[in-house]
C-alpha cells in the first residue's frame, strides 16, 4: 500500500475527525469521541450508542463538470451520515433529532470556516463545498434497528486528480 492515503479516503477521515469533535464540553448534546465509523453498515448490541457512520451513496450520480481532456474530475460526491441513539420511551425519535442537529451544526461550522479559508476538511481548495439535507429520523424497528436513528444526505463538491488519486 502507498504511504499516502488516496484523496477520497483523506476526505472521509477528515470528515470523521470533525464529527468526533461533537462533545458536550463544546456545546453539543452528545459525545462522539471514538464513536464515528467509516464504511460501516452493520452494528451489534455490543457497539456503544450514540454512534455515527459515514457511508458513500451506493451509486454515483454521474455528474461531471470537468473540461474535456482534463485529468481533473469535478463534481458531487454523495455521502450518507447515519446515527443511532438510545430512544426515549415516550418520544422514541427525539434523541435522534438532537444527534442529527449536532451533526448538522458541526458540518455548518466546517463549511463556514472552510469556505472562508478555502480549506474545507483541510484539502486546500479540493473540497469546494459541503451541502446537506435530505434528512430522515426513524424510530427503532423490529428486524431493522433496536435504536432510534437518523440518516442525513451530505454532498461534497470535489475536484480530484484522476491521474494521481493520491494527490
GROMACS .gro file of C-alpha atoms in nm:
model
  167
    1UNK     CA    1   0.000   0.000   0.000
    2UNK     CA    2   0.109   0.355  -0.064
    3UNK     CA    3   0.233   0.567   0.227
    4UNK     CA    4  -0.022   0.836   0.145
    5UNK     CA    5  -0.397   0.787   0.164
    6UNK     CA    6  -0.597   0.836  -0.155
    7UNK     CA    7  -0.767   1.176  -0.173
    8UNK     CA    8  -1.119   1.045  -0.105
    9UNK     CA    9  -1.005   0.845   0.198
   10UNK     CA   10  -0.827   1.155   0.337
   11UNK     CA   11  -1.151   1.349   0.299
   12UNK     CA   12  -1.351   1.075   0.474
   13UNK     CA   13  -1.100   1.063   0.760
   14UNK     CA   14  -1.114   1.442   0.797
   15UNK     CA   15  -1.494   1.436   0.797
   16UNK     CA   16  -1.498   1.168   1.066
   17UNK     CA   17  -1.246   1.365   1.273
   18UNK     CA   18  -1.477   1.669   1.260
   19UNK     CA   19  -1.772   1.455   1.371
   20UNK     CA   20  -1.566   1.321   1.663
   21UNK     CA   21  -1.539   1.681   1.785
   22UNK     CA   22  -1.903   1.654   1.892
   23UNK     CA   23  -1.882   1.661   2.271
   24UNK     CA   24  -2.087   1.825   2.550
   25UNK     CA   25  -1.780   2.030   2.653
   26UNK     CA   26  -1.802   2.200   2.311
   27UNK     CA   27  -2.173   2.279   2.333
   28UNK     CA   28  -2.314   1.963   2.178
   29UNK     CA   29  -2.564   1.718   2.323
   30UNK     CA   30  -2.361   1.400   2.270
   31UNK     CA   31  -2.008   1.267   2.299
   32UNK     CA   32  -1.897   1.104   1.972
   33UNK     CA   33  -1.534   1.055   2.077
   34UNK     CA   34  -1.432   0.716   1.937
   35UNK     CA   35  -1.785   0.655   1.807
   36UNK     CA   36  -1.758   0.766   1.445
   37UNK     CA   37  -1.701   0.500   1.180
   38UNK     CA   38  -1.633   0.497   0.806
   39UNK     CA   39  -1.798   0.250   0.573
   40UNK     CA   40  -1.964   0.051   0.846
   41UNK     CA   41  -2.322  -0.051   0.774
   42UNK     CA   42  -2.388  -0.312   1.041
   43UNK     CA   43  -2.371  -0.263   1.417
   44UNK     CA   44  -2.445  -0.501   1.700
   45UNK     CA   45  -2.569  -0.482   2.055
   46UNK     CA   46  -2.208  -0.463   2.180
   47UNK     CA   47  -2.146  -0.137   1.996
   48UNK     CA   48  -2.179   0.178   2.207
   49UNK     CA   49  -2.450   0.431   2.132
   50UNK     CA   50  -2.460   0.704   2.033
   51UNK     CA   51  -2.261   0.624   1.724
   52UNK     CA   52  -2.232   0.759   1.372
   53UNK     CA   53  -2.126   0.604   1.043
   54UNK     CA   54  -2.026   0.778   0.720
   55UNK     CA   55  -2.115   0.585   0.405
   56UNK     CA   56  -2.080   0.655   0.036
   57UNK     CA   57  -2.400   0.660  -0.165
   58UNK     CA   58  -2.449   0.321  -0.334
   59UNK     CA   59  -2.445   0.473  -0.683
   60UNK     CA   60  -2.273   0.788  -0.808
   61UNK     CA   61  -2.499   1.037  -0.982
   62UNK     CA   62  -2.275   1.059  -1.291
   63UNK     CA   63  -2.236   1.438  -1.283
   64UNK     CA   64  -1.911   1.565  -1.428
   65UNK     CA   65  -1.815   1.927  -1.475
   66UNK     CA   66  -1.460   1.857  -1.592
   67UNK     CA   67  -1.314   2.014  -1.905
   68UNK     CA   68  -1.275   1.763  -2.187
   69UNK     CA   69  -0.931   1.603  -2.178
   70UNK     CA   70  -0.856   1.732  -1.828
   71UNK     CA   71  -0.701   1.497  -1.573
   72UNK     CA   72  -0.923   1.657  -1.309
   73UNK     CA   73  -1.273   1.545  -1.220
   74UNK     CA   74  -1.504   1.798  -1.065
   75UNK     CA   75  -1.845   1.709  -0.935
   76UNK     CA   76  -2.062   1.598  -0.645
   77UNK     CA   77  -1.968   1.316  -0.410
   78UNK     CA   78  -2.273   1.194  -0.221
   79UNK     CA   79  -2.235   1.054   0.129
   80UNK     CA   80  -2.476   0.944   0.397
   81UNK     CA   81  -2.423   1.007   0.763
   82UNK     CA   82  -2.622   0.772   0.983
   83UNK     CA   83  -2.651   0.799   1.359
   84UNK     CA   84  -2.801   0.574   1.625
   85UNK     CA   85  -2.906   0.666   1.980
   86UNK     CA   86  -3.094   0.515   2.272
   87UNK     CA   87  -3.456   0.607   2.221
   88UNK     CA   88  -3.682   0.798   2.457
   89UNK     CA   89  -3.962   0.582   2.599
   90UNK     CA   90  -4.239   0.836   2.534
   91UNK     CA   91  -4.099   1.002   2.221
   92UNK     CA   92  -3.861   0.748   2.063
   93UNK     CA   93  -3.713   0.968   1.790
   94UNK     CA   94  -3.644   1.282   1.994
   95UNK     CA   95  -3.282   1.186   2.080
   96UNK     CA   96  -3.210   1.110   1.712
   97UNK     CA   97  -3.322   1.463   1.622
   98UNK     CA   98  -3.075   1.601   1.876
   99UNK     CA   99  -2.789   1.388   1.740
  100UNK     CA  100  -2.870   1.490   1.383
  101UNK     CA  101  -2.876   1.856   1.493
  102UNK     CA  102  -2.528   1.812   1.646
  103UNK     CA  103  -2.401   1.662   1.319
  104UNK     CA  104  -2.555   1.942   1.113
  105UNK     CA  105  -2.404   2.203   1.345
  106UNK     CA  106  -2.050   2.067   1.311
  107UNK     CA  107  -2.092   2.042   0.931
  108UNK     CA  108  -2.218   2.402   0.912
  109UNK     CA  109  -1.921   2.524   1.118
  110UNK     CA  110  -1.677   2.334   0.895
  111UNK     CA  111  -1.845   2.473   0.583
  112UNK     CA  112  -1.842   2.834   0.704
  113UNK     CA  113  -1.481   2.817   0.822
  114UNK     CA  114  -1.365   2.620   0.517
  115UNK     CA  115  -1.533   2.843   0.259
  116UNK     CA  116  -1.374   3.149   0.416
  117UNK     CA  117  -1.026   2.994   0.413
  118UNK     CA  118  -1.067   2.765   0.108
  119UNK     CA  119  -0.973   2.468   0.326
  120UNK     CA  120  -1.289   2.259   0.371
  121UNK     CA  121  -1.183   1.942   0.552
  122UNK     CA  122  -0.821   2.053   0.520
  123UNK     CA  123  -0.795   1.993   0.146
  124UNK     CA  124  -0.683   2.339   0.023
  125UNK     CA  125  -0.944   2.406  -0.244
  126UNK     CA  126  -1.012   2.046  -0.345
  127UNK     CA  127  -1.332   2.019  -0.143
  128UNK     CA  128  -1.527   2.313  -0.281
  129UNK     CA  129  -1.841   2.290  -0.067
  130UNK     CA  130  -2.040   2.084   0.180
  131UNK     CA  131  -2.415   2.069   0.131
  132UNK     CA  132  -2.654   1.872   0.346
  133UNK     CA  133  -3.023   1.798   0.350
  134UNK     CA  134  -3.245   1.506   0.268
  135UNK     CA  135  -3.272   1.403   0.632
  136UNK     CA  136  -3.494   1.143   0.795
  137UNK     CA  137  -3.533   1.024   1.154
  138UNK     CA  138  -3.674   0.678   1.230
  139UNK     CA  139  -3.784   0.501   1.549
  140UNK     CA  140  -3.646   0.163   1.647
  141UNK     CA  141  -3.789  -0.101   1.414
  142UNK     CA  142  -3.802  -0.474   1.463
  143UNK     CA  143  -3.561  -0.650   1.224
  144UNK     CA  144  -3.402  -0.317   1.123
  145UNK     CA  145  -3.252  -0.145   1.428
  146UNK     CA  146  -3.307  -0.162   1.800
  147UNK     CA  147  -3.219   0.208   1.819
  148UNK     CA  148  -3.376   0.531   1.703
  149UNK     CA  149  -3.168   0.662   1.415
  150UNK     CA  150  -3.125   0.929   1.152
  151UNK     CA  151  -2.986   0.945   0.800
  152UNK     CA  152  -2.853   1.267   0.652
  153UNK     CA  153  -2.752   1.314   0.288
  154UNK     CA  154  -2.426   1.509   0.256
  155UNK     CA  155  -2.291   1.619  -0.080
  156UNK     CA  156  -1.930   1.727  -0.113
  157UNK     CA  157  -1.835   1.921  -0.424
  158UNK     CA  158  -1.485   1.798  -0.500
  159UNK     CA  159  -1.205   1.828  -0.752
  160UNK     CA  160  -0.978   1.529  -0.783
  161UNK     CA  161  -0.681   1.447  -1.000
  162UNK     CA  162  -0.775   1.128  -1.184
  163UNK     CA  163  -0.414   1.083  -1.298
  164UNK     CA  164  -0.299   1.074  -0.935
  165UNK     CA  165  -0.570   0.968  -0.688
  166UNK     CA  166  -0.315   1.005  -0.404
  167UNK     CA  167  -0.263   1.377  -0.471
   0.00000   0.00000   0.00000
